Coordinates of C-alpha atoms and ligand atoms in Angstrom, one line a residue:
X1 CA 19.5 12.8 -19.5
X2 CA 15.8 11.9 -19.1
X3 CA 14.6 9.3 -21.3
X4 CA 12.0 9.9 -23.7
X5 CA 10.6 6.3 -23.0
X6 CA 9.9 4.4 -19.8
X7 CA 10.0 1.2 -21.4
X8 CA 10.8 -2.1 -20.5
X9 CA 14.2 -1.2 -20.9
X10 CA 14.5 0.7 -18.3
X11 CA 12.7 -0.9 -15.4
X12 CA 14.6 -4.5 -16.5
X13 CA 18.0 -2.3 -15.4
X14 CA 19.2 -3.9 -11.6
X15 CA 19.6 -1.6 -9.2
X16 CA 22.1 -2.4 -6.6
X17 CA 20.6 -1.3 -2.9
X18 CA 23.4 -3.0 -0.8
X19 CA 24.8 -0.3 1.5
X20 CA 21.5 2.0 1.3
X21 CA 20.7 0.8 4.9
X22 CA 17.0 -0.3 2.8
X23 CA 14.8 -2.2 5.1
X24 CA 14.0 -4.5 2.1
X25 CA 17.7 -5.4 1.2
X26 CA 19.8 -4.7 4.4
X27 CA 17.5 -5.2 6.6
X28 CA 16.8 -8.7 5.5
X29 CA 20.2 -9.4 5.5
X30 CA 21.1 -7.8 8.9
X31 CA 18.3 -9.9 10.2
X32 CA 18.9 -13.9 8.8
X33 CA 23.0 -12.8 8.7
X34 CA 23.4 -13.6 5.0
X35 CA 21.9 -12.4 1.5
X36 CA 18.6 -13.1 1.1
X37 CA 16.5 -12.4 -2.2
X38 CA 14.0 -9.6 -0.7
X39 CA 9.8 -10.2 -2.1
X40 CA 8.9 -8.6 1.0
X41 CA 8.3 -5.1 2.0
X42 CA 6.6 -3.1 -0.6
X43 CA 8.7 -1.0 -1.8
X44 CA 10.3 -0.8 -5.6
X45 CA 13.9 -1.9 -6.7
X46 CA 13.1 0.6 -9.6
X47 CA 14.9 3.9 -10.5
X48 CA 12.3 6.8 -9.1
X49 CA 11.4 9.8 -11.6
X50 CA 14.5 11.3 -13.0
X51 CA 13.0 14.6 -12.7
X52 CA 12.3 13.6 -8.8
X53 CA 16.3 13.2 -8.2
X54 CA 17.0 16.3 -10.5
X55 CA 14.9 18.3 -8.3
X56 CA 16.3 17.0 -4.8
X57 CA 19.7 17.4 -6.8
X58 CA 19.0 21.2 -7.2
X59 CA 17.4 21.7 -3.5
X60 CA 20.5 19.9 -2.1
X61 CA 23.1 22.3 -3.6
X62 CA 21.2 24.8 -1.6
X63 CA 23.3 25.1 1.2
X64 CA 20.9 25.5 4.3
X65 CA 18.2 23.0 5.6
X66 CA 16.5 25.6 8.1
X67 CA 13.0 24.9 9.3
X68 CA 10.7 24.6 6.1
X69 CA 6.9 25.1 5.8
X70 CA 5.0 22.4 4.3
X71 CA 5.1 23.1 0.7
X72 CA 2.2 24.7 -1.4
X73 CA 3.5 23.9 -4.3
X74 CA 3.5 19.7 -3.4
X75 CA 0.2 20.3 -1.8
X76 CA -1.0 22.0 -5.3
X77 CA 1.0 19.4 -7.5
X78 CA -1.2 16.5 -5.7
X79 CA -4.0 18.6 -6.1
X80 CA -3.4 18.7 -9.9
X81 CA -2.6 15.1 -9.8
X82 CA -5.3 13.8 -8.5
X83 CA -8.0 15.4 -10.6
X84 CA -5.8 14.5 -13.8
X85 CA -5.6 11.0 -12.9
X86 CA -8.6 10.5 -11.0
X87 CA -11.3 12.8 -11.4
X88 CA -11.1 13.6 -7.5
X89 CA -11.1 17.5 -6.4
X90 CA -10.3 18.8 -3.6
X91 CA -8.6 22.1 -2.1
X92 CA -5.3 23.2 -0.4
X93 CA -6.8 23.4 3.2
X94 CA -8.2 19.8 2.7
X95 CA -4.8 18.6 3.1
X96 CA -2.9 17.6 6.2
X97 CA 0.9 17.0 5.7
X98 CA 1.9 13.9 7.6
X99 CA 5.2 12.3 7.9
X100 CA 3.5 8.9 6.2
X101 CA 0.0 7.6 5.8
X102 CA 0.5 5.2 9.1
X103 CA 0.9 8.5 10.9
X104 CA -2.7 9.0 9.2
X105 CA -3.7 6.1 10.6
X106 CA -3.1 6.3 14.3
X107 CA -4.1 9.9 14.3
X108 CA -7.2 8.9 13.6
X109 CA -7.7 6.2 15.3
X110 CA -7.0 8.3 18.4
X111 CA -9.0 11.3 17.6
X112 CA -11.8 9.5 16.1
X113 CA -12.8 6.9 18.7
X114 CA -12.3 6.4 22.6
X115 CA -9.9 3.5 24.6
X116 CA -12.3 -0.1 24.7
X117 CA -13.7 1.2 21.7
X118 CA -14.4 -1.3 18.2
X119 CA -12.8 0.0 14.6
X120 CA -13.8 -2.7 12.5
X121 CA -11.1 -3.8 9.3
X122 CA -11.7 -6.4 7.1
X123 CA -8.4 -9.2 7.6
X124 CA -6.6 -10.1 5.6
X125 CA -5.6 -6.7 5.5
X126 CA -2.0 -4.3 5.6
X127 CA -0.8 -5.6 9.4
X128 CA -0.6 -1.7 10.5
X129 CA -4.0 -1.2 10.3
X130 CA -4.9 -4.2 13.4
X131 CA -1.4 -2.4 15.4
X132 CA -2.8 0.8 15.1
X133 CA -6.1 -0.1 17.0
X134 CA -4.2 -2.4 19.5
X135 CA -1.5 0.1 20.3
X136 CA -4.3 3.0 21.1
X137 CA -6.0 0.4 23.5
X138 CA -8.8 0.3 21.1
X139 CA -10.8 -2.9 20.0
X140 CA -10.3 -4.5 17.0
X141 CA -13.6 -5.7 15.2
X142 CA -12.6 -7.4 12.0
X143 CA -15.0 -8.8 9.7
X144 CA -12.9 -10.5 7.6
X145 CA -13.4 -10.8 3.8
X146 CA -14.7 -13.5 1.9
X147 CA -13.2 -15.3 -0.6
X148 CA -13.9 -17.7 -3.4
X149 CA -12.3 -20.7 -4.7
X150 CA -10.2 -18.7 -7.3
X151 CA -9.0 -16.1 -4.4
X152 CA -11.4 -13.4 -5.2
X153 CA -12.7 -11.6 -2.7
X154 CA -15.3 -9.3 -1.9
X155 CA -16.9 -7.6 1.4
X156 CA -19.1 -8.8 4.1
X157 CA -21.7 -6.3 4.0
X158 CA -24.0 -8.5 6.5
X159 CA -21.2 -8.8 8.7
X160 CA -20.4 -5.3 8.8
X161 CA -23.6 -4.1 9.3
X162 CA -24.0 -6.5 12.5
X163 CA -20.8 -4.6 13.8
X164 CA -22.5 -1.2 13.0
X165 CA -25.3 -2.4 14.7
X166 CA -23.5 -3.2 17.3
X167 CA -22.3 0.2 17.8
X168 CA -18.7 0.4 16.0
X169 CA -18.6 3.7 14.6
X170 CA -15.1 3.8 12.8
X171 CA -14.0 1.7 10.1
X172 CA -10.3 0.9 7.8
X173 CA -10.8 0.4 4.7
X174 CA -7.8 -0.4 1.9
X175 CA -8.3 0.6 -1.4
X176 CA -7.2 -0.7 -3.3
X177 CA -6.4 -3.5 -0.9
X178 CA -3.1 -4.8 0.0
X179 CA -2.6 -7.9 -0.3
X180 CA -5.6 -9.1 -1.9
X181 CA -5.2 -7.0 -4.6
X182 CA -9.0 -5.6 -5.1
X183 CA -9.9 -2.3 -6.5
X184 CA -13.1 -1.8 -4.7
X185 CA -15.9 -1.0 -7.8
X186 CA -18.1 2.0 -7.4
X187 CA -21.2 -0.2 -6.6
X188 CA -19.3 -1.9 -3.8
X189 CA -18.0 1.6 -2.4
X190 CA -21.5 2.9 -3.1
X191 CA -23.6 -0.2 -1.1
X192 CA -20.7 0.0 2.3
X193 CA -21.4 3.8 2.4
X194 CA -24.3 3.8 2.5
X195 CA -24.3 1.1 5.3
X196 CA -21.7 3.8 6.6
X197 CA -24.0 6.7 6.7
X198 CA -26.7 4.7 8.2
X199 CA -25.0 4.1 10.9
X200 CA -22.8 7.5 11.1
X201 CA -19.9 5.6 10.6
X202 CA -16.4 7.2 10.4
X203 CA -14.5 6.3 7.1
X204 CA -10.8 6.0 6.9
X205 CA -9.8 5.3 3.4
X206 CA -5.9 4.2 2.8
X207 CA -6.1 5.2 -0.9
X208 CA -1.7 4.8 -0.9
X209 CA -2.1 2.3 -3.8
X210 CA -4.2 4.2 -6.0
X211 CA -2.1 4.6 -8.6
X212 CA -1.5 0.7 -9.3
X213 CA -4.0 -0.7 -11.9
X214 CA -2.8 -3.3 -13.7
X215 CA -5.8 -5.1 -15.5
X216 CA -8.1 -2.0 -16.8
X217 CA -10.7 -1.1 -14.3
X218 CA -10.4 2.2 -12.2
X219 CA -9.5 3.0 -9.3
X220 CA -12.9 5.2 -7.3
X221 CA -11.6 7.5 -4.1
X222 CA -13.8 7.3 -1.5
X223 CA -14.0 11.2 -1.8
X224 CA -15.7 10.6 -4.9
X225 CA -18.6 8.9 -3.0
X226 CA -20.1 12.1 -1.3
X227 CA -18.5 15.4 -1.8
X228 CA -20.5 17.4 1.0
X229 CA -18.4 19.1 3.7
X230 CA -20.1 17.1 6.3
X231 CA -19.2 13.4 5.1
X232 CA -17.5 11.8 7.4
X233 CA -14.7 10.7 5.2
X234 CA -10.8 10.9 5.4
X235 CA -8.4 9.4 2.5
X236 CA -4.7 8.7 3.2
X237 CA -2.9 8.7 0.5
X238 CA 0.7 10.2 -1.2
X239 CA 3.9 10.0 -3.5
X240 CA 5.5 7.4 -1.6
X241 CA 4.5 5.0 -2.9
X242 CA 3.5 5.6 -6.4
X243 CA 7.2 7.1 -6.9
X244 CA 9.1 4.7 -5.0
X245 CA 9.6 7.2 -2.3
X246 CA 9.0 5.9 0.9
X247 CA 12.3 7.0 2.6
X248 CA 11.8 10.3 2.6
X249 CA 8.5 10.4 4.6
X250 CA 5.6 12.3 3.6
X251 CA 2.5 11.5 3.2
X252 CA -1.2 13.4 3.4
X253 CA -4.5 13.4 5.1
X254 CA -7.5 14.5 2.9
X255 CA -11.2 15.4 4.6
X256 CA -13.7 17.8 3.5
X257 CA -15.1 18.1 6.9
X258 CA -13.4 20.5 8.6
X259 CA -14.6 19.1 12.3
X260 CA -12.2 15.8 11.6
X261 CA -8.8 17.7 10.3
X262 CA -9.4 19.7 13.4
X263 CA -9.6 16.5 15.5
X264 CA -7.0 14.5 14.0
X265 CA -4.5 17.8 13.6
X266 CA -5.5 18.6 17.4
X267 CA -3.9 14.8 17.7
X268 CA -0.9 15.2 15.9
X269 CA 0.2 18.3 17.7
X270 CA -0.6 16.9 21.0
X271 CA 1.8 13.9 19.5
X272 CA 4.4 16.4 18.6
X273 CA 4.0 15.4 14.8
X274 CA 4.9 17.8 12.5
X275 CA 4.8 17.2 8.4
X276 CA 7.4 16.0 6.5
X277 CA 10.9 17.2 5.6
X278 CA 11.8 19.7 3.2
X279 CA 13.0 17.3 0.7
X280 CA 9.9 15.4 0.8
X281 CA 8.0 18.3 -0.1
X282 CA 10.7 18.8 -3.1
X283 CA 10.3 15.1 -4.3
X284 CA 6.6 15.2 -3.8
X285 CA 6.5 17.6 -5.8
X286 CA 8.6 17.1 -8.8
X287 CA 6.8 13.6 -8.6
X288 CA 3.3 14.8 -9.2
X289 CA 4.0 17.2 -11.5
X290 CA 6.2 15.3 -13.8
X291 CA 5.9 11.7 -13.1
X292 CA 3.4 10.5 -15.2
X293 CA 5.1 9.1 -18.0
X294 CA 7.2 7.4 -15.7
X295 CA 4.1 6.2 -14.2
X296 CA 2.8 5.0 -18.0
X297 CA 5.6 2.9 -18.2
X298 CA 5.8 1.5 -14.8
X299 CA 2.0 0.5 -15.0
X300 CA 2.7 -1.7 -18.1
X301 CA 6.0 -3.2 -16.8
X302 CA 3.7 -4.3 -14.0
X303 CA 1.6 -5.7 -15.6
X304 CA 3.5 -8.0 -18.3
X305 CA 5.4 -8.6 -14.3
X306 CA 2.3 -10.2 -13.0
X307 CA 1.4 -12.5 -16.2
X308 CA 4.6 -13.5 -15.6
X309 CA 4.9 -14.7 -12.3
X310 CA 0.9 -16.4 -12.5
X311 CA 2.7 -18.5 -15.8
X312 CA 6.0 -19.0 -13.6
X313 CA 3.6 -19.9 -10.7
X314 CA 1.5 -22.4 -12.2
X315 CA 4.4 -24.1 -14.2
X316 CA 6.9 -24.4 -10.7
X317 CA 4.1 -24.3 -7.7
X318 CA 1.0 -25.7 -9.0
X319 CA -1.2 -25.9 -6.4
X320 CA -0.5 -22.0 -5.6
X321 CA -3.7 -20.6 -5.7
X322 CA -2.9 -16.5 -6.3
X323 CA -5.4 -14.2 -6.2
X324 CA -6.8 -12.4 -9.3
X325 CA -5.1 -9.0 -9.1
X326 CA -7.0 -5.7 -10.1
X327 CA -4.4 -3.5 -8.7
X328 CA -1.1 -2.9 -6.4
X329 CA 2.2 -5.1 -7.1
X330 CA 1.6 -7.5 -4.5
X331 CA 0.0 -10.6 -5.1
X332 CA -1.4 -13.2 -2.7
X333 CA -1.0 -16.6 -2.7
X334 CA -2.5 -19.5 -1.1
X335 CA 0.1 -22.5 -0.5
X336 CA -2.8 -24.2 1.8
X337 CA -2.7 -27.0 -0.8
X338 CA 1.2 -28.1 0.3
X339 CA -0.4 -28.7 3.9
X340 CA 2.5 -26.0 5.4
X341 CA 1.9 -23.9 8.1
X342 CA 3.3 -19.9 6.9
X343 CA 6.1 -19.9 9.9
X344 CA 7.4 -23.1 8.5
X345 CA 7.1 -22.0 4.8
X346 CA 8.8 -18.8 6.2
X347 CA 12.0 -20.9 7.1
X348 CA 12.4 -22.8 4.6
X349 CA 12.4 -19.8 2.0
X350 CA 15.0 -18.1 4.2
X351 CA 16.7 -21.5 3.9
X352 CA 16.4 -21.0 0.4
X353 CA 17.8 -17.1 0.6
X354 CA 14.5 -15.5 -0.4
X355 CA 11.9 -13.3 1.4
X356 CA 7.9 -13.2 1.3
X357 CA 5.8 -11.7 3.1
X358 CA 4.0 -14.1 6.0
X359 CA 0.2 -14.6 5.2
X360 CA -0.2 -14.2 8.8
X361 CA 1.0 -10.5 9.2
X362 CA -2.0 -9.7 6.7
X363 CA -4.6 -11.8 8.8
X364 CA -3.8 -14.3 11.8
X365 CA -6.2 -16.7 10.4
X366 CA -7.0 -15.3 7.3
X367 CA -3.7 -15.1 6.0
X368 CA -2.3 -18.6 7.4
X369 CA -1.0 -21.1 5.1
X370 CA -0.7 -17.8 2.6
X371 CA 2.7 -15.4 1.2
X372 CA 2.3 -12.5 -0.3
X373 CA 4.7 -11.2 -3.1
X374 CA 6.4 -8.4 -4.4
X375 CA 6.9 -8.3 -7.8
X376 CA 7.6 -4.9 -8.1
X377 CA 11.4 -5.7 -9.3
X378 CA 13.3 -6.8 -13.0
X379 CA 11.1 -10.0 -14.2
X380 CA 14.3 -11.9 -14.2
X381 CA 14.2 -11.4 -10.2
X382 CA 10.5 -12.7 -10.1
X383 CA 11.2 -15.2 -11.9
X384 CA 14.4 -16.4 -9.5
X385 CA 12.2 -15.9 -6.6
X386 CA 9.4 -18.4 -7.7
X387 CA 12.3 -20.9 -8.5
X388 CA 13.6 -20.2 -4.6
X389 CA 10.3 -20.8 -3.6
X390 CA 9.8 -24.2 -5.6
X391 CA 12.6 -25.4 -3.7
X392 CA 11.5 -24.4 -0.8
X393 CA 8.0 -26.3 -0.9
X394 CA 9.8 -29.5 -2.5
X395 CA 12.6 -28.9 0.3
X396 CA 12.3 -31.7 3.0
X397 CA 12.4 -30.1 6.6
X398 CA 16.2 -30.7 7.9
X399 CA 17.4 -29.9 4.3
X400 CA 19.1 -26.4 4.3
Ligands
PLP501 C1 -2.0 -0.1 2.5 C2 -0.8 0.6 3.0 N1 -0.9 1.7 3.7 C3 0.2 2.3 4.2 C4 1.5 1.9 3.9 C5 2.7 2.6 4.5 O1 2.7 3.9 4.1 P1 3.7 4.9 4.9 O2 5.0 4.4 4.6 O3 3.4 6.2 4.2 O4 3.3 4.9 6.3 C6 1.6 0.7 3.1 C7 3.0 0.2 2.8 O5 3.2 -0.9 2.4 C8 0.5 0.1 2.6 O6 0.6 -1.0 1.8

């Protein structure tokens, strides 16, 4: 029953999620009251693991779902994981079960800074990170990234360090960053800590794509930058996403300093948060420990997936500008050239039945005029989407 071979075979096979009650699929459709081809939310329309669905099979003919401790066998699978895939070690009580890494995220925005106070993200950037300082009362400092005329971007260091100096003593950071697609290098993580540590600034690293790179390279954790109890470093990361598992909700915090778990768990349980569900922990685990060949052939399908949409792009919507992608499956694409604001672009692609993400959920300036897309799906429904979308730019405005 499981296939020897993850090849292109098997990740070309459509998968019907109609009826799933999938934000991506029903959701969409729920919300614009007819079928619309979803490039949105990121999330797969891949098969997960075999061996993850064997596993949840087994648990489920297990008649009784009583209370369940967080697992230590998906805490050690991700333990295992991690140093096979990236070099990163860390122990058991590192870990914090979460329900998902945006849980992560507000836990310690809470714990780890005060109401009025500035937690500085770098826009365009995942549009959670800017709600989760917002709906704490917190400031948001962003110092947003800077980009080149081919869509490459890189940090403001200069700009960061004037928000340091200014006090700011938290910072997001996304890596590898979603949506524009950079795997941060070692010298770049290396130069912003130390600004970090200069300044005893608080790191939160949302590490959730880590497993995506397409294009060589590799991928540094920022645990890898200073593995001494007392850095002030915490990493977000988990199965979810790697496996295509984001329904069942788990996720993990990972600190070596044992003064910010205790903060951020102190948090949670004020919150009422506990970890997970038990067949999270079963998935989780199964996922870790077997998913890498899966994984092997996922990575690939990706990337022969993003040479195709950059050819498909640049043959249908030439003036797209899209970003040179390092990692993750999303990639981000500047339609400034077509002189089209992103809520208008947004309505005519619904008018076309297809879904991007809005530039300006990444970045209210920084991500105007921009979509981002989801390619993680069968080429053939990349390559539909970018013919949905050249209609939609050639589309005159009372034209459905
Ligand atoms: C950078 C980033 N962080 C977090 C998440 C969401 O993770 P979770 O579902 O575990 O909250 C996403 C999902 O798209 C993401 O792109």
């Amino acid at each position: 029953m499981i296939p020897l071979h993850y090849d292109s075979q098997f990740f070309d096979e459509p998968i019907d999620r109609y009826g799933t009650d999938c934000d991506k699929w029903d959701g969409i459709m729920a919300q614009e009251g007819h079928a619309v081809l979803p490039m949105w939310v990121a999330d797969m329309d891949f098969r997960c693991p075999p061996e993850v669905t064997q596993a949840l099979v087994k648990r489920a003919t297990h008649p009784v779902y009583g209370y369940t401790e967080p697992s230590a066998q998906a805490a050690d699978a991700m333990i295992a994981f991690l140093a096979r895939r990236h070099h990163v070690m860390i122990s058991r009580e590192q870990q914090i079960m979460l329900p998902c890494v945006v849980t992560g995220i507000k836990a310690a925005v809470r714990a780890l800074s005060k109401p009025g106070e500035g937690v500085l993200i770098q826009s365009p950037v995942y549009g959670p990170f800017e709600q989760s300082i917002l709906t704490n009362q917190r400031k948001v400092v962003d110092v947003p990234l800077l980009r080149d005329t081919q869509g490459y971007y890189t940090m403001d260091y200069a700009g960061m360090e004037d928000a340091f100096r200014d006090g700011v003593k938290l910072m997001l950071l996304c890596n590898p960053h979603n949506p524009v697609g950079r795997l941060w290098r070692g010298e770049e993580l290396t130069r912003l800590y130390t600004l970090l540590e200069q300044y005893g600034v608080t790191l939160i690293s949302d590490e959730i794509h880590m497993d995506f790179v397409l294009n060589g390279g590799t991928f540094v954790s920022a645990l890898s930058l200073d593995e001494r109890e007392q850095a002030k470093i915490v990493v977000l990361t988990s199965a979810s996403k790697t496996f295509n598992l984001a329904g069942l909700r788990q996720a993990t915090l990972i600190s070596r300093n044992r003064e910010l778990r205790h903060a951020m768990l102190h948090d949670m349980r004020q919150a009422g948060v506990e970890a997970g569900n038990l067949f999270s922990f079963v998935a989780t685990e199964a996922a870790f420990r077997y998913g890498d060949a899966w994984l092997d052939g996922l990575i690939a399908y990706l990337a022969e997936g993003e040479r195709r949409l950059r050819n498909e792009l640049a043959k249908r919507v030439p003036k797209a500008v899209m970003s040179p992608l390092e990692a993750t499956y999303l990639a981000w694409i500047d339609l400034r050239a077509y002189g089209l604001r992103t809520d208008e672009l947004m309505r005519r692609c619904y008018a076309q039945d297809v879904a991007f993400s809005p530039g300006v959920y990444f970045g209210k300036q920084t991500g105007e005029g921009f979509l981002r897309i989801n390619f993680s799906c069968p080429h053939s429904q990349t390559m539909e989407a970018v013919m949905r979308l050249e209609k939609a730019i050639q589309a005159n405005t009372t034209e459905k």
